[in-house]
XYZ file of C-alpha atoms in Angstrom:
456
model
C 81.280 137.600 113.139
C 83.041 140.394 111.294
C 85.559 140.736 114.126
C 86.560 137.081 113.821
C 86.639 137.247 110.026
C 88.784 140.356 110.118
C 91.253 138.609 112.419
C 91.586 135.415 110.397
C 90.868 136.704 106.871
C 91.789 140.415 106.879
C 91.268 140.861 103.156
C 87.723 139.588 103.552
C 86.624 142.120 106.160
C 86.136 145.807 105.399
C 83.025 146.679 107.305
C 82.522 150.117 105.786
C 82.625 148.980 102.186
C 79.876 147.370 100.139
C 80.080 143.636 99.692
C 82.257 142.413 96.870
C 82.771 139.166 95.136
C 85.456 136.551 95.750
C 87.881 138.160 93.387
C 87.506 141.611 94.863
C 87.780 142.773 98.465
C 84.592 141.663 100.242
C 83.830 143.103 103.642
C 82.848 139.772 105.204
C 82.528 136.107 104.429
C 79.670 135.387 102.091
C 77.327 132.517 102.880
C 78.944 130.491 100.118
C 82.453 131.077 101.503
C 81.304 130.146 105.003
C 79.849 126.871 103.710
C 83.098 126.131 101.865
C 85.051 126.648 105.088
C 82.718 124.336 107.029
C 83.018 121.622 104.369
C 86.813 121.878 104.172
C 87.099 121.883 107.954
C 84.965 118.730 108.161
C 87.140 116.775 105.708
C 90.385 118.010 107.303
C 89.213 116.998 110.770
C 87.628 113.685 109.795
C 90.357 112.473 107.455
C 93.211 113.347 109.839
C 91.501 111.616 112.757
C 90.986 108.469 110.683
C 94.552 108.631 109.383
C 96.240 109.203 112.741
C 94.462 106.656 114.950
C 96.613 103.848 113.534
C 99.870 105.194 114.999
C 99.526 104.333 118.708
C 98.305 100.741 118.495
C 98.237 99.273 114.965
C 101.974 98.330 114.893
C 101.451 96.414 118.152
C 98.271 94.743 116.830
C 100.021 93.851 113.565
C 102.837 92.166 115.500
C 100.248 89.903 117.161
C 99.213 88.825 113.656
C 102.814 87.969 112.750
C 103.497 91.077 110.661
C 107.078 92.391 110.640
C 107.983 96.066 111.148
C 108.957 96.328 107.490
C 105.583 95.040 106.277
C 103.807 97.299 108.799
C 105.707 100.231 107.306
C 104.579 99.124 103.846
C 100.933 99.016 105.022
C 101.292 102.607 106.187
C 103.198 103.518 103.027
C 100.850 101.949 100.455
C 98.235 104.512 101.479
C 100.493 107.235 100.161
C 101.407 105.384 96.954
C 97.778 105.023 95.879
C 96.976 108.508 97.143
C 99.674 109.673 94.691
C 98.176 107.844 91.720
C 94.602 108.827 92.563
C 95.528 112.492 93.140
C 97.023 112.768 89.654
C 93.909 111.279 88.067
C 91.429 113.293 90.131
C 93.405 116.509 89.663
C 93.424 116.046 85.896
C 89.692 115.230 85.608
C 88.340 117.421 88.413
C 86.304 119.587 86.030
C 84.808 116.603 84.197
C 83.871 114.713 87.393
C 82.707 117.771 89.315
C 84.359 119.135 92.447
C 81.334 118.702 94.727
C 80.589 115.116 93.660
C 84.264 114.181 94.050
C 84.363 115.709 97.530
C 81.178 114.055 98.831
C 81.847 110.643 97.247
C 85.392 110.613 98.638
C 84.144 111.380 102.138
C 81.453 108.680 101.950
C 83.861 105.941 100.843
C 86.478 107.037 103.403
C 83.978 106.650 106.250
C 82.918 103.226 105.021
C 86.404 101.772 104.681
C 87.418 103.165 108.080
C 84.656 101.022 109.585
C 85.900 98.033 107.567
C 89.387 98.509 109.022
C 87.838 97.911 112.448
C 86.853 94.332 111.640
C 90.272 93.259 110.360
C 91.150 91.706 113.727
C 88.638 88.970 112.836
C 90.697 88.044 109.774
C 93.118 85.082 110.174
C 96.742 86.034 110.756
C 99.377 85.758 108.074
C 99.035 86.531 104.346
C 95.235 86.957 104.456
C 95.429 89.585 107.198
C 98.223 91.428 105.368
C 96.327 91.337 102.054
C 93.139 92.705 103.648
C 95.083 95.486 105.389
C 96.547 96.536 102.029
C 93.149 96.345 100.286
C 91.288 98.477 102.836
C 94.164 100.943 103.112
C 94.231 101.395 99.316
C 90.474 102.066 99.181
C 90.867 104.649 101.959
C 93.729 106.303 100.070
C 91.737 106.674 96.847
C 88.725 108.123 98.648
C 90.876 110.522 100.659
C 92.643 111.694 97.492
C 89.301 112.494 95.869
C 88.021 114.504 98.837
C 91.231 116.460 99.493
C 91.918 117.284 95.818
C 88.390 118.642 95.462
C 88.622 120.472 98.793
C 91.841 122.329 97.905
C 90.447 123.381 94.534
C 87.148 124.618 95.980
C 88.968 126.562 98.711
C 91.293 128.370 96.328
C 88.368 129.111 94.008
C 86.380 130.623 96.895
C 89.340 132.556 98.414
C 91.690 133.492 95.538
C 93.245 136.450 97.391
C 93.802 134.712 100.735
C 95.054 131.262 99.752
C 97.782 130.845 102.378
C 95.685 132.398 105.150
C 92.724 130.099 104.473
C 94.821 126.961 104.078
C 96.827 127.834 107.173
C 93.703 128.500 109.222
C 92.116 125.226 108.135
C 95.242 123.382 109.224
C 93.873 124.024 112.726
C 91.337 121.302 111.925
C 93.984 119.030 110.395
C 96.078 119.511 113.519
C 93.022 118.975 115.701
C 92.387 115.697 113.875
C 95.998 114.663 114.442
C 95.721 115.776 118.078
C 92.464 113.938 118.803
C 93.112 110.838 116.684
C 96.019 109.177 118.567
C 94.844 109.743 122.183
C 91.210 109.015 121.306
C 92.203 105.925 119.353
C 94.523 104.792 122.144
C 91.843 105.337 124.790
C 89.117 103.525 122.845
C 91.541 100.700 122.034
C 92.498 100.238 125.694
C 88.908 100.513 126.915
C 86.911 98.639 124.270
C 89.364 96.798 122.013
C 90.506 97.048 118.399
C 87.168 97.492 116.601
C 85.650 100.465 118.431
C 88.106 103.272 117.390
C 87.540 102.592 113.688
C 83.776 102.093 113.900
C 83.366 105.256 115.998
C 85.410 107.505 113.692
C 84.000 105.947 110.521
C 80.475 106.734 111.683
C 81.463 110.346 112.455
C 82.768 110.775 108.888
C 79.613 109.239 107.420
C 77.451 111.617 109.451
C 79.294 114.540 107.816
C 78.262 113.409 104.320
C 74.620 114.651 104.347
C 75.764 118.001 105.772
C 78.207 118.522 102.909
C 75.687 117.407 100.289
C 73.433 120.205 101.512
C 75.863 123.112 102.089
C 78.722 122.679 99.592
C 78.327 124.926 96.517
C 78.824 123.783 92.930
C 81.597 125.336 90.829
C 81.559 124.926 87.050
C 84.527 125.499 84.766
C 85.856 124.549 81.342
C 88.678 121.990 81.008
C 92.127 123.608 80.699
C 94.798 123.092 78.069
C 97.721 122.474 80.433
C 98.932 119.223 81.989
C 100.700 117.960 85.078
C 103.814 117.424 82.997
C 104.045 121.079 81.994
C 103.495 122.115 85.626
C 106.041 119.773 87.204
C 108.721 120.570 84.598
C 108.813 124.204 85.731
C 112.109 124.284 87.725
C 110.666 126.158 90.692
C 107.643 123.862 90.917
C 109.894 120.783 90.706
C 111.997 122.006 93.630
C 108.917 122.863 95.704
C 107.654 119.339 94.949
C 110.948 118.028 96.372
C 110.337 120.096 99.522
C 106.812 118.649 99.826
C 108.278 115.133 99.412
C 110.793 115.658 102.201
C 108.266 117.108 104.664
C 105.662 114.411 104.095
C 108.371 111.760 104.376
C 109.350 113.172 107.767
C 105.757 112.968 108.983
C 105.266 109.496 107.509
C 108.472 108.212 109.070
C 106.958 108.658 112.538
C 103.870 106.513 111.897
C 105.410 103.019 112.156
C 108.442 103.958 114.283
C 107.705 106.556 116.976
C 105.119 104.538 118.915
C 107.395 101.474 119.013
C 110.374 103.599 120.108
C 108.372 105.244 122.913
C 106.956 101.894 124.079
C 110.400 100.273 124.175
C 112.353 103.252 125.521
C 109.956 104.684 128.111
C 107.556 101.752 128.733
C 104.431 103.873 128.282
C 100.966 102.267 127.824
C 99.272 102.665 124.425
C 96.912 105.372 125.698
C 99.842 107.581 126.745
C 101.754 106.949 123.524
C 99.022 108.876 121.717
C 99.724 111.883 123.937
C 103.332 111.973 122.685
C 102.002 112.719 119.189
C 100.103 115.629 120.729
C 103.126 117.947 120.781
C 103.677 117.672 117.030
C 100.047 118.015 115.997
C 99.130 120.819 118.408
C 102.122 123.022 117.577
C 101.482 122.496 113.858
C 97.806 123.444 114.226
C 98.604 126.603 116.213
C 101.513 127.837 114.058
C 99.984 127.193 110.604
C 97.442 130.083 110.653
C 100.197 132.508 111.654
C 102.478 131.424 108.817
C 99.531 131.514 106.401
C 98.682 135.078 107.406
C 102.310 136.188 107.069
C 102.584 134.455 103.685
C 99.628 136.441 102.319
C 100.559 139.746 103.966
C 104.292 139.596 103.143
C 104.641 137.291 100.085
C 108.425 137.568 99.844
C 108.698 135.756 103.209
C 107.315 132.576 101.674
C 110.636 131.557 100.170
C 112.458 131.893 103.484
C 109.733 130.022 105.329
C 110.281 127.149 102.886
C 114.066 127.192 103.334
C 114.370 127.666 107.086
C 111.431 125.412 107.865
C 113.226 122.506 106.197
C 116.547 123.251 107.887
C 114.918 123.422 111.332
C 113.043 120.186 110.580
C 116.359 118.514 109.745
C 117.770 119.602 113.099
C 114.707 118.241 114.885
C 115.187 114.782 113.391
C 118.851 114.750 114.356
C 117.763 115.356 117.968
C 114.689 113.127 117.943
C 116.632 110.024 119.002
C 118.951 111.842 119.539
C 121.647 110.735 117.072
C 124.277 108.772 119.092
C 127.262 110.889 117.998
C 125.830 113.819 120.004
C 126.034 111.768 123.232
C 122.735 113.225 124.508
C 120.645 110.935 126.692
C 117.189 110.197 125.308
C 114.508 111.634 127.611
C 110.748 111.863 127.230
C 110.557 115.632 127.849
C 113.241 116.233 125.209
C 111.391 114.048 122.697
C 108.156 115.980 123.230
C 109.977 119.340 122.972
C 111.569 118.315 119.669
C 108.187 117.211 118.321
C 106.731 120.630 119.245
C 109.553 122.391 117.354
C 109.022 120.012 114.440
C 105.340 120.968 114.290
C 106.235 124.657 114.083
C 108.885 124.112 111.400
C 106.438 121.951 109.418
C 103.840 124.741 109.460
C 106.520 127.173 108.332
C 107.414 124.984 105.350
C 104.111 123.456 104.230
C 101.749 126.455 104.181
C 103.634 128.561 101.557
C 103.949 125.710 99.051
C 100.546 125.970 97.302
C 100.650 129.815 96.945
C 104.182 129.537 95.553
C 103.166 126.867 93.016
C 100.084 128.868 92.000
C 102.030 132.096 91.478
C 104.648 130.248 89.426
C 101.925 128.580 87.310
C 100.188 131.903 86.589
C 103.521 133.537 85.700
C 104.081 130.784 83.136
C 100.750 131.135 81.332
C 98.390 128.800 83.193
C 94.816 130.079 83.117
C 93.147 131.213 86.344
C 90.332 128.714 86.788
C 89.195 125.487 88.403
C 91.207 123.441 85.908
C 94.545 124.914 87.057
C 93.473 124.694 90.691
C 92.759 120.992 90.167
C 96.226 120.472 88.699
C 97.933 122.311 91.558
C 95.938 120.612 94.331
C 96.400 117.226 92.650
C 100.136 117.875 92.307
C 100.431 118.843 95.964
C 98.539 115.723 97.080
C 100.568 113.527 94.738
C 103.935 114.904 95.851
C 102.901 114.678 99.480
C 101.987 111.051 98.854
C 105.402 110.245 97.357
C 107.085 111.254 100.595
C 104.358 109.694 102.720
C 105.020 106.384 100.931
C 108.800 106.541 101.237
C 108.781 107.775 104.858
C 106.976 104.836 106.533
C 108.397 102.208 104.164
C 112.017 103.327 104.553
C 111.439 104.193 108.196
C 110.195 100.711 109.077
C 113.167 99.140 107.276
C 115.789 101.435 108.845
C 114.220 101.034 112.289
C 114.806 97.279 112.088
C 118.343 97.593 110.685
C 119.947 100.558 112.488
C 117.517 101.621 115.223
C 115.309 104.673 115.676
C 118.100 107.148 116.499
C 120.076 106.659 113.286
C 116.936 106.158 111.164
C 115.614 109.577 112.295
C 118.963 111.189 111.476
C 118.891 109.720 107.954
C 115.371 111.112 107.560
C 116.612 114.538 108.662
C 119.217 114.576 105.892
C 116.414 114.599 103.306
C 114.870 117.715 104.823
C 118.289 119.373 105.034
C 119.004 118.631 101.362
C 115.654 120.001 100.175
C 116.005 123.144 102.298
C 119.507 123.950 101.065
C 118.564 123.200 97.438
C 115.551 125.501 97.665
C 117.707 128.222 99.238
C 120.289 128.024 96.442
C 117.529 128.250 93.826
C 116.030 131.372 95.425
C 119.477 133.001 95.570
C 120.000 132.176 91.888
C 116.525 133.497 91.018
C 117.169 136.730 92.926
C 120.518 137.180 91.167
C 118.936 136.557 87.747
C 116.142 139.066 88.348
C 118.635 141.617 89.594
C 120.759 141.229 86.444
C 117.648 141.457 84.264
C 116.533 144.635 86.030
C 119.999 146.145 85.653
C 120.056 145.293 81.936
C 116.646 146.951 81.475
C 117.878 150.099 83.220
C 121.038 150.194 81.078
C 118.981 149.624 77.910
C 116.667 152.499 78.809
C 119.628 154.788 79.466
C 121.207 153.889 76.104
C 117.947 154.623 74.264
C 117.631 157.938 76.056
C 121.222 158.855 75.170
C 120.683 157.918 71.536
C 117.512 160.032 71.306
C 118.899 163.043 73.160
C 120.837 164.616 70.236
C 117.756 164.405 68.000
C 115.612 166.111 70.677
C 118.191 168.930 70.966
């Protein structure tokens, strides 16, 4: 056990030292930390599987019900809009509600509404079907926001010295959920019809609820004095929020568009369409722990991970179609390769964001406690949701108007803009700190010169 812990969480494994607490340097994972990891892994895996199963077959099923691509994109996108609103509320009142109750209740509701989504094919087509899709999707978004906001806060509370490493390692389970969701959903859809994928995954999530009720620890804290507004108005935090927006928008863009593009371009059956998503999810899951470990071991690399991850992501979206001006023929192997590179660049960009926001918050006077962690995790979820709303909504619209190739290129411009903006800010910040350090050195020298005659 200690060998595995030392590999994944080096700061938590010093086998010759006595055990320490979470704030110190413990030699191995405590029972409480292990339970936190299991709980977080369960919500990452379950929620991502439920989220990702829609991609391969729901756009096709929605078309049978007379739903346009634009409205399908809005159904995908409304999830993110209400996730945004709920994340802000839950992040603000995390301490008052209780992190454990918020986590367990969110997981329970998410499992229930996933099952409800499986019976929507019985609803009459037209406005009633569309309204029910929106209603169930909104309920799922609110429950997911509760569970994830609580999960992030509990994780950072349990592992304050290894935030990026822990979050990166747990992205294995998010990636696994994204990997398993589309092919499993596509297979169950082809074999048993529309209802079975949702009922199956909803029941899995519900079965996780009693486990988490039993093992998840309680964390108590006092409400903090700071607000979301004070956090988001910090220039560095605002720019990182823009980066989070762009990355989530890129992911969300693929939900209503990629499956339709693959079906039309390469004539693949729904079950195989899910396998195309595999390249993105698997590469993201594998690369995230590495970038998390590097972010904790070498903190100054975080800023360059953020910058270059966005720039590489932008290049991936230019080549996803590819953009017609490049005169590159669209091929399935090239599409999968680009998705693999996109998964790696996404891991490079996403993992450092929470440690960077936390360090900036602490530097600007935010207290170290569950209240601040709730604000930061709520902010991350909210900003991710902004992009996840815009990505599918704009993606569905652009797909209808200008086609997948140009729509993907437009999406890539957002990532390019955020990456370059973040890079310019870091260069400005480095220059400012350098000038400040130089001024301090000159001031010290002047004081020493002024005092020297008196000492003589």
